[in-house]
Coordinates of N, CA and C in Angstrom, one line a residue:
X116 N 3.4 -13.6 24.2 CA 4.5 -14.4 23.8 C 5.1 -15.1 25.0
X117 N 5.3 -16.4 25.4 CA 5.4 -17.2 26.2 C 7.2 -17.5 25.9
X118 N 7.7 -18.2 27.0 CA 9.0 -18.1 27.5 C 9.7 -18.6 26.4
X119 N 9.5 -19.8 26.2 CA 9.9 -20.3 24.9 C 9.9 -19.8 23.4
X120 N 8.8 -19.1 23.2 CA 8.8 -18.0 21.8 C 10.2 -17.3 22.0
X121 N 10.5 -16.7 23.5 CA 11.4 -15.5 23.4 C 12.6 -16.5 23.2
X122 N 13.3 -17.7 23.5 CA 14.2 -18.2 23.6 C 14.6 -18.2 22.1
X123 N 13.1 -18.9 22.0 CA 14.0 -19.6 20.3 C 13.7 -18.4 19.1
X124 N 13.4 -16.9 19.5 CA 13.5 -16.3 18.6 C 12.3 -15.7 18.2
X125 N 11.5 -16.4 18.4 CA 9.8 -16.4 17.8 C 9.2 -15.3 18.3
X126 N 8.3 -14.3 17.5 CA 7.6 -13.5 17.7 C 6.1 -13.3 17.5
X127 N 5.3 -12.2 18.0 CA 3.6 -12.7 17.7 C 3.8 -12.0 16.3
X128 N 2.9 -12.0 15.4 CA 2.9 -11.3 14.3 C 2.4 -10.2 14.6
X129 N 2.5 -8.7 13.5 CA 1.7 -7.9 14.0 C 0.6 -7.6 13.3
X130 N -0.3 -7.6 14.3 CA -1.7 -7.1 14.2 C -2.1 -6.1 13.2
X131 N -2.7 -6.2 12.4 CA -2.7 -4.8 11.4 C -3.5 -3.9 12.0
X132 N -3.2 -2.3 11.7 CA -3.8 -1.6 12.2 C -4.2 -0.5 10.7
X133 N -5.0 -1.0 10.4 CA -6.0 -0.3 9.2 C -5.5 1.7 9.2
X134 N -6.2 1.8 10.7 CA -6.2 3.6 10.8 C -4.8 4.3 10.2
X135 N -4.0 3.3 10.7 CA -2.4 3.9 10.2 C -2.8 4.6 8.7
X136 N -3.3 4.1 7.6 CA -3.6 4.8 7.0 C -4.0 6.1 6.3
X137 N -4.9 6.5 7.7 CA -5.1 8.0 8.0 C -4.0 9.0 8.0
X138 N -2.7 8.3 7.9 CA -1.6 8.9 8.5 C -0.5 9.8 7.0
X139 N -1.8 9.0 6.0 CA -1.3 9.1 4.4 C -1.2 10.8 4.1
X140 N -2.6 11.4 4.5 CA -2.4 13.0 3.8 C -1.6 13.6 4.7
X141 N -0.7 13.3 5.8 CA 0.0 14.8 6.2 C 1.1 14.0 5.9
X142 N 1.4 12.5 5.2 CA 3.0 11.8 4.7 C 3.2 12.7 3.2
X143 N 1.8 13.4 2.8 CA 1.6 13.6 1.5 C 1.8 14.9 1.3
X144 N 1.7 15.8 2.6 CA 2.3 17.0 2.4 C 3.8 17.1 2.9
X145 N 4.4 16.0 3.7 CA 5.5 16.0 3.6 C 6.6 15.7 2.5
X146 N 5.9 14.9 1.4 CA 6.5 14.8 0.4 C 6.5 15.6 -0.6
X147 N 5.3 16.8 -0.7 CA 5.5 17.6 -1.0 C 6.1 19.1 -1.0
X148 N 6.2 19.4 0.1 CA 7.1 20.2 1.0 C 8.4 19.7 0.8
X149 N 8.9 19.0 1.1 CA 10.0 18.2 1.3 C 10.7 18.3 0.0
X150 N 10.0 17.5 -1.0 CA 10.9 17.1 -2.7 C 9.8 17.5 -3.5
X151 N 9.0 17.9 -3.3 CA 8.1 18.0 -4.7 C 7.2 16.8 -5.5
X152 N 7.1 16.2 -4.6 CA 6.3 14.9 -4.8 C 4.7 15.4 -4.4
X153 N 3.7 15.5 -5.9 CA 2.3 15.0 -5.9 C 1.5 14.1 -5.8
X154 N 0.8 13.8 -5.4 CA -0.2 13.0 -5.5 C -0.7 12.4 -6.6
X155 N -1.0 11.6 -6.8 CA -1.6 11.5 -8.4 C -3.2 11.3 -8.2
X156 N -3.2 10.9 -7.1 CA -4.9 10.5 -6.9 C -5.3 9.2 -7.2
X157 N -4.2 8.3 -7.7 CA -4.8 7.0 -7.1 C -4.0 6.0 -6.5
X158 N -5.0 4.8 -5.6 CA -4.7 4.0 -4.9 C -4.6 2.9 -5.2
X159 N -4.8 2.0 -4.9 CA -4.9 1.0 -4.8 C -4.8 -0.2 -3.6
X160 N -5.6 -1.2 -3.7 CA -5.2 -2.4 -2.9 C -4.9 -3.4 -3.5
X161 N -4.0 -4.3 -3.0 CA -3.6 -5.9 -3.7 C -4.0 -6.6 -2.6
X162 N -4.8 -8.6 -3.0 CA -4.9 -9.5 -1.9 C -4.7 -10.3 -3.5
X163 N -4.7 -11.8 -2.2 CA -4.3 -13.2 -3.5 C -5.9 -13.0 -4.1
X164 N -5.9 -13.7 -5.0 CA -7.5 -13.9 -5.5 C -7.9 -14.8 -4.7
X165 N -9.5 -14.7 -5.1 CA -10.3 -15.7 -4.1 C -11.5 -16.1 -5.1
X166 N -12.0 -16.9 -5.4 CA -12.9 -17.4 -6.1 C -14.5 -17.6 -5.2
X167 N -15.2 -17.5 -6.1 CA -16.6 -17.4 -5.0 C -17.3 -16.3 -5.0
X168 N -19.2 -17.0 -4.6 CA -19.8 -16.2 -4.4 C -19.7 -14.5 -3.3
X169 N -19.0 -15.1 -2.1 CA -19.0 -14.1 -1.4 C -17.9 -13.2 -1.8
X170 N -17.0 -13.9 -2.8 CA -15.7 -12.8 -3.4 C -16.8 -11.6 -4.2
X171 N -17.6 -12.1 -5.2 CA -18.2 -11.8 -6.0 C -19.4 -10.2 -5.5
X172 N -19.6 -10.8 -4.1 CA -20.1 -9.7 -3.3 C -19.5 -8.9 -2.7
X173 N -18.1 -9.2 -2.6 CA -17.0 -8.4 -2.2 C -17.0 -6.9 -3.3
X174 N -16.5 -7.5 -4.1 CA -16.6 -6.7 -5.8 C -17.6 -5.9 -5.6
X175 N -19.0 -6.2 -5.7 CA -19.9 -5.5 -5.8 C -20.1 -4.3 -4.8
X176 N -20.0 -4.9 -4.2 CA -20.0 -4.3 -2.6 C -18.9 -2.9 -3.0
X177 N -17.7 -2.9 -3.1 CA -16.5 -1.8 -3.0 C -16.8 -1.1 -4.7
X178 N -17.6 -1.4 -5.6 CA -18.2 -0.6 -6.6 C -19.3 0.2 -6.4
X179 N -20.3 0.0 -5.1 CA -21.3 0.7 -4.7 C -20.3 1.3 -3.8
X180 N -19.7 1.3 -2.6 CA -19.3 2.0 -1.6 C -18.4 2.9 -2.3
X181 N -17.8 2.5 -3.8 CA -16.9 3.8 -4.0 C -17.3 4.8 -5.8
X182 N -18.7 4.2 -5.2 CA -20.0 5.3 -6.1 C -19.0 4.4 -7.9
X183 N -18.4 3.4 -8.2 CA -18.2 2.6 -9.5 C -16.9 3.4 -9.7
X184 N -16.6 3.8 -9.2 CA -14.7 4.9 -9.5 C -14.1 3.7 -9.3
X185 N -14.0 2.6 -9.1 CA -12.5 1.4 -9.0 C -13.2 0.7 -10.0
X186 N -11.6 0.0 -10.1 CA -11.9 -1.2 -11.4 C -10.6 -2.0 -10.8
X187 N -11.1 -3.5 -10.7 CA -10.5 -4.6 -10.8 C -9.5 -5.4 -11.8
X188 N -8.1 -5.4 -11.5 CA -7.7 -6.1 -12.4 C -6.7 -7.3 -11.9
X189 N -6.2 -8.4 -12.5 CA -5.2 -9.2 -11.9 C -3.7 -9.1 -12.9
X190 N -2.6 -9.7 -11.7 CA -1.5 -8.8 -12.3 C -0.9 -10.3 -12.8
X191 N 0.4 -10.4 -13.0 CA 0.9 -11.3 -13.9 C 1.1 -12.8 -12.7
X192 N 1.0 -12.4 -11.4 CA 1.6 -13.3 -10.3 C 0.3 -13.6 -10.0
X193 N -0.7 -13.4 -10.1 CA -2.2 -13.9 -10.2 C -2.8 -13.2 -8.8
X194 N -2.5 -11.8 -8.4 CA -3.0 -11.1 -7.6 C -3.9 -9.9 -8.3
X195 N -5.0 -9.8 -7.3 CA -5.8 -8.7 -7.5 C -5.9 -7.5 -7.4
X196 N -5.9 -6.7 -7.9 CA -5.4 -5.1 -7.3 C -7.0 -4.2 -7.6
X197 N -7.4 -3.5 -7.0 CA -8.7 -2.7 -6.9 C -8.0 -1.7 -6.9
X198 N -8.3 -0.6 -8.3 CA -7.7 0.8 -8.1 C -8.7 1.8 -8.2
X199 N -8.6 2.7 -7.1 CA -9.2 3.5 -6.7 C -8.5 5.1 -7.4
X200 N -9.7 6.3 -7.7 CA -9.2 7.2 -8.3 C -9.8 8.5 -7.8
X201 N -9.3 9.3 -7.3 CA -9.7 10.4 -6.8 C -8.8 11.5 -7.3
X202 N -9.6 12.9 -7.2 CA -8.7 14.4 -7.9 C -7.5 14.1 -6.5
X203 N -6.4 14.3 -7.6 CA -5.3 14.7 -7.0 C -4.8 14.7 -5.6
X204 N -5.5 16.4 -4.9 CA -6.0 17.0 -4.2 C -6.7 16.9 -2.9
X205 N -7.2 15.5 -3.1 CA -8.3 14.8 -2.3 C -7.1 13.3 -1.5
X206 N -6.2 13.7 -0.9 CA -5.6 12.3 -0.6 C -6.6 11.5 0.4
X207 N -7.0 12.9 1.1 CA -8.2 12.2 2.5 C -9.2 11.3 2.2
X208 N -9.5 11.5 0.8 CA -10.8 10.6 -0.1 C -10.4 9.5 -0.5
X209 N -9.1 9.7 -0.9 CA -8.9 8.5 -1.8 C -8.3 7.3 -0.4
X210 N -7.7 7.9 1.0 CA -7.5 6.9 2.5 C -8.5 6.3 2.5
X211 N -9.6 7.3 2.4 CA -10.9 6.8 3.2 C -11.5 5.4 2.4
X212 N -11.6 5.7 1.0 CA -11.7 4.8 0.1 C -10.6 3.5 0.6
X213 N -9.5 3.4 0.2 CA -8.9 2.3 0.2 C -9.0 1.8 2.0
X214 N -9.7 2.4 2.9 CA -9.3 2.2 4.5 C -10.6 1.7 3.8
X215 N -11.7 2.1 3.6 CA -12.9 1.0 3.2 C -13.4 -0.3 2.4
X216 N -12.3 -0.7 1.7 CA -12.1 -1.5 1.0 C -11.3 -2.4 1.7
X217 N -10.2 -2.2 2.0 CA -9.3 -3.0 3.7 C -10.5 -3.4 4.3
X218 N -10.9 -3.2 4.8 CA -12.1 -3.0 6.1 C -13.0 -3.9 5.5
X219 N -13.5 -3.6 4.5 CA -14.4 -4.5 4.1 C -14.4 -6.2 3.6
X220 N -13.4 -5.9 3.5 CA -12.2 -7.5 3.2 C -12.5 -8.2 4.2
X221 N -11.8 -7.3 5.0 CA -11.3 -8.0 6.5 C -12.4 -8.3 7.4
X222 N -13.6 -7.8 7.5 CA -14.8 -8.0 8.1 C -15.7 -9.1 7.5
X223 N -15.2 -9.6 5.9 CA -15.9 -10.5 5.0 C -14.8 -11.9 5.0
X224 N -13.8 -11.8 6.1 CA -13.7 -13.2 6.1 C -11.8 -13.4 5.7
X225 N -11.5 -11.9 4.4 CA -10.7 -12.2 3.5 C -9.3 -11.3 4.2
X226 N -9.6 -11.1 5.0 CA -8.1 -10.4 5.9 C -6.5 -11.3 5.6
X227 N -6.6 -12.7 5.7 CA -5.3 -13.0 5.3 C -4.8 -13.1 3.9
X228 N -5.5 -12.8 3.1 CA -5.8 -12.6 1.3 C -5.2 -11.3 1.3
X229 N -5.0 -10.1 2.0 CA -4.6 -8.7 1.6 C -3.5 -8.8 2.0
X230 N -2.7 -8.2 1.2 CA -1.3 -7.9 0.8 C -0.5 -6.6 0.9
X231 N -1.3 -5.5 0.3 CA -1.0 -4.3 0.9 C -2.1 -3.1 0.1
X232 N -1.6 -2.0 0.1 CA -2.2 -1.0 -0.1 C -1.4 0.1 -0.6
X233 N -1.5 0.8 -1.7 CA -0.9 2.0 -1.8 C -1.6 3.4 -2.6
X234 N -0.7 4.2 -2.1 CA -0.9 5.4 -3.0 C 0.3 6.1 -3.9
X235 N 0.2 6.6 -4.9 CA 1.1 6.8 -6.0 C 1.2 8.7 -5.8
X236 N 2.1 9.1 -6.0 CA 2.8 10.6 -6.1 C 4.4 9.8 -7.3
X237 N 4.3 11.3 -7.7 CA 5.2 11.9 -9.3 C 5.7 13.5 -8.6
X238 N 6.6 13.5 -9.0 CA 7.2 14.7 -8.9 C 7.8 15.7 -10.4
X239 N 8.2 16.7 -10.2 CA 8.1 17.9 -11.5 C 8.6 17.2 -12.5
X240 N 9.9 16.1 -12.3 CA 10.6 15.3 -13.4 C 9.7 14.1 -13.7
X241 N 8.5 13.5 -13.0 CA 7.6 12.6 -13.7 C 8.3 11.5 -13.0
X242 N 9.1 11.3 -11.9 CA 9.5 10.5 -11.6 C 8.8 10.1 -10.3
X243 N 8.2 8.1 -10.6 CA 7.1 7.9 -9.9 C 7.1 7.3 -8.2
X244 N 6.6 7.5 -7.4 CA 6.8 6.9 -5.8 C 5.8 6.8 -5.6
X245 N 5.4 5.3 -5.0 CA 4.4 4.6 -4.0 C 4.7 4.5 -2.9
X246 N 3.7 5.2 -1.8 CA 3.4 4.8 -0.3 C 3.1 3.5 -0.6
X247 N 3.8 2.4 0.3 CA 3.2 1.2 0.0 C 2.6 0.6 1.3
X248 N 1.4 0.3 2.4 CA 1.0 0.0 3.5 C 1.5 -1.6 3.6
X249 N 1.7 -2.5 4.4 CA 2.1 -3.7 4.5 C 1.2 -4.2 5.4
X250 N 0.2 -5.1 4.6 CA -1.0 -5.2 5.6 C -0.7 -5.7 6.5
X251 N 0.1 -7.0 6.8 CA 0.6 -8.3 7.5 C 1.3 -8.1 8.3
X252 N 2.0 -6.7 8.3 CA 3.2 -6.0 9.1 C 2.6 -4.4 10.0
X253 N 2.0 -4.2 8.8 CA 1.3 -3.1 9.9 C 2.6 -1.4 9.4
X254 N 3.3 -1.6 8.9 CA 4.2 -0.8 8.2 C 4.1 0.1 7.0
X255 N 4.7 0.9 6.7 CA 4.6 1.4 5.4 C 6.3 1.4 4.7
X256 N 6.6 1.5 3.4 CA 7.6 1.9 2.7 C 7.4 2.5 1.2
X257 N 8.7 3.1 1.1 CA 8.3 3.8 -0.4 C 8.9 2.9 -1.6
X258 N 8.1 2.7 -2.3 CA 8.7 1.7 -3.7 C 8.5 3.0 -4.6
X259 N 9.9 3.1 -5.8 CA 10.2 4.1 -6.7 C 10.6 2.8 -7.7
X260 N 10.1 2.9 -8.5 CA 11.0 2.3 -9.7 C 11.6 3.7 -10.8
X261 N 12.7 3.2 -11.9 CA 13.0 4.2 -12.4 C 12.5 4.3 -13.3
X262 N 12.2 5.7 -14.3 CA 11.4 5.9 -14.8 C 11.7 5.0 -16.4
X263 N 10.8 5.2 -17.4 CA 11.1 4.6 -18.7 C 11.1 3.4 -18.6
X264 N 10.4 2.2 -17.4 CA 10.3 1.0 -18.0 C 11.7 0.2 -17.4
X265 N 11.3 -1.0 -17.5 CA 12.0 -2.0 -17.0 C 11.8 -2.5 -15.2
X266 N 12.9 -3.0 -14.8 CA 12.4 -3.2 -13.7 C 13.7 -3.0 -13.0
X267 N 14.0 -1.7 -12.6 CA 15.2 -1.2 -11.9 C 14.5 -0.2 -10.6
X268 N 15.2 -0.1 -9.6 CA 14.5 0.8 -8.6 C 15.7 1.8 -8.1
X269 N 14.9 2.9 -7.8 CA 15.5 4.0 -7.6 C 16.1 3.9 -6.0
X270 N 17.1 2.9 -5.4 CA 17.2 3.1 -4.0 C 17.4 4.6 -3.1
X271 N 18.5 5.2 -4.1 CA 18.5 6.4 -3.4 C 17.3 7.5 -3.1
X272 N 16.1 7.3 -4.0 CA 15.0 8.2 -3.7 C 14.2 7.5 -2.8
X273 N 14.2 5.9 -2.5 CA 13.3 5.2 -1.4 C 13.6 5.6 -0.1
X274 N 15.3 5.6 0.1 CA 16.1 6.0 1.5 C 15.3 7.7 1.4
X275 N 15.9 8.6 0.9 CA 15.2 9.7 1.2 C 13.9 9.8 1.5
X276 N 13.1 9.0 1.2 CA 11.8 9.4 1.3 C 11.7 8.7 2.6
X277 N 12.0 7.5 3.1 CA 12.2 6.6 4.0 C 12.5 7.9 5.4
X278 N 13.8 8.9 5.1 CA 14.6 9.8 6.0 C 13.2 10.8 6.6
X279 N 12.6 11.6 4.9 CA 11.6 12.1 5.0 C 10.0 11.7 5.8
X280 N 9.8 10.9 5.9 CA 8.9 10.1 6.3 C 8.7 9.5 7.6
X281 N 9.8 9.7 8.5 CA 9.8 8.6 9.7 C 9.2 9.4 10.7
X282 N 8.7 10.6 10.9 CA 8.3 11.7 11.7 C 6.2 11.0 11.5
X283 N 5.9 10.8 10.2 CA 4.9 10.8 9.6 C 4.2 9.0 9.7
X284 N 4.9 8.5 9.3 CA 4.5 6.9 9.4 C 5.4 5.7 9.9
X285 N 4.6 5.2 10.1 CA 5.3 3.4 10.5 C 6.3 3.4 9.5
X286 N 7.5 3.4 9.6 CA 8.1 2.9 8.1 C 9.0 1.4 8.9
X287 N 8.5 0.4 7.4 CA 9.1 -0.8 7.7 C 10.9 -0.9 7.9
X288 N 11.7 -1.1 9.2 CA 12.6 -1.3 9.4 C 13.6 -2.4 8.5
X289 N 12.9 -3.0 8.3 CA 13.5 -4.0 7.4 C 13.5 -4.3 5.5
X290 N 14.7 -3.8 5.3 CA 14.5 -3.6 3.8 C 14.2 -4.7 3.0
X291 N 14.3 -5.5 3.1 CA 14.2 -6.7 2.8 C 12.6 -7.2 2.9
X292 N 11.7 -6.4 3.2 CA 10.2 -6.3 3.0 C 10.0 -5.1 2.2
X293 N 10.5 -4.9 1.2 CA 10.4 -3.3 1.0 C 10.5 -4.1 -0.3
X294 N 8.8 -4.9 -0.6 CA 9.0 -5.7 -1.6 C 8.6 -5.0 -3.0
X295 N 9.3 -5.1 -4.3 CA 8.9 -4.3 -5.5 C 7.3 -4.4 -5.9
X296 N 6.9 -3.8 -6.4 CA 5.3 -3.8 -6.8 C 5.0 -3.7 -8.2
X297 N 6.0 -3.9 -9.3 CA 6.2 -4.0 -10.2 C 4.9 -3.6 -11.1
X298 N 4.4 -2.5 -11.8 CA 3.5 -2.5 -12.5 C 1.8 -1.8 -11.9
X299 N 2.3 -1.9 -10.4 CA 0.9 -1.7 -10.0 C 0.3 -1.1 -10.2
X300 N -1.4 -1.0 -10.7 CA -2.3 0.0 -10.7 C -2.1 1.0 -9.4
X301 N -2.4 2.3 -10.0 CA -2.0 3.6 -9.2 C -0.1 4.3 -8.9
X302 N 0.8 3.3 -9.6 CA 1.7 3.7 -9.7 C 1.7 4.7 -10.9

């Protein structure tokens, strides 16, 4: 960052760091220890769409690497989400999957197309929370919406988990990126 970045405010962006992700199964026994938050076993990733042959090998490619367990769908904002599904039990499977699918993006060209990454846990009352990874930021946060529909969020359970969590992951400092995910596959 050169003299004038620092004057007028300006910062380098941050770099993503994919492995952070690794960091998901012991955030996953903290949440379980902690409040009683499961895993559900699945992930997911979101990027903008991209049209094309090499998109098209993209696809192909993350249906062999994750033995045909994801399925592709696009959401109402015209983003793609690949959801990945593993037992429960297995959070290390279902990282390694979505850290492979990241990875594979990003080595095919499509790194500024990804958006984020998450994994979904429920707790004894069915009430739902997403780890959400922020690819662009290099961060994580918890998105909860409330249960039964609509589009309200549970702040008080984000801050706890947020409290719960800071020992275990990157959590994004700024709430104001702690964007809703409305609907997503694997929530």
């Amino acid at each position: 960052m050169g003299f004038l970045d620092a004057i007028l405010g300006r910062s380098k962006p941050v770099r993503p760091d994919l492995d952070q992700l690794f960091a998901l199964p012991s955030a996953a026994v903290t949440l379980e220890a902690a409040a009683d938050f499961r895993p559900t076993g699945l992930g997911s990733v979101c990027f903008a769409s991209v049209e094309g042959g090499a998109f098209s090998r993209i696809q192909e490619e993350a249906q062999g690497l994750l033995d045909g367990s994801v399925e592709f769908t696009q959401d109402a904002y015209g983003y793609t989400w690949l959801l990945a599904r593993h037992a429960p039990d297995d959070v290390a499977g279902l990282v390694n999957d979505l850290h492979a699918v990241n990875t594979s993006l990003e080595e095919a060209g499509f790194g500024p197309q990804l958006l984020c990454s998450l994994i979904g846990f429920r707790d004894g009352r069915d009430r739902p929370l997403a780890l959400v990874y922020l690819y662009k930021r290099g961060t994580f946060y918890p998105f909860a919406p409330q249960p039964g529909g609509g589009e309200k969020r549970d702040n008080p359970l984000e801050l706890q988990a947020r409290a719960m969590l800071g020992d275990d992951l990157t959590i994004e400092k700024d709430l104001a990126r702690w964007f809703p995910v409305w609907g997503a596959p694997g929530l």
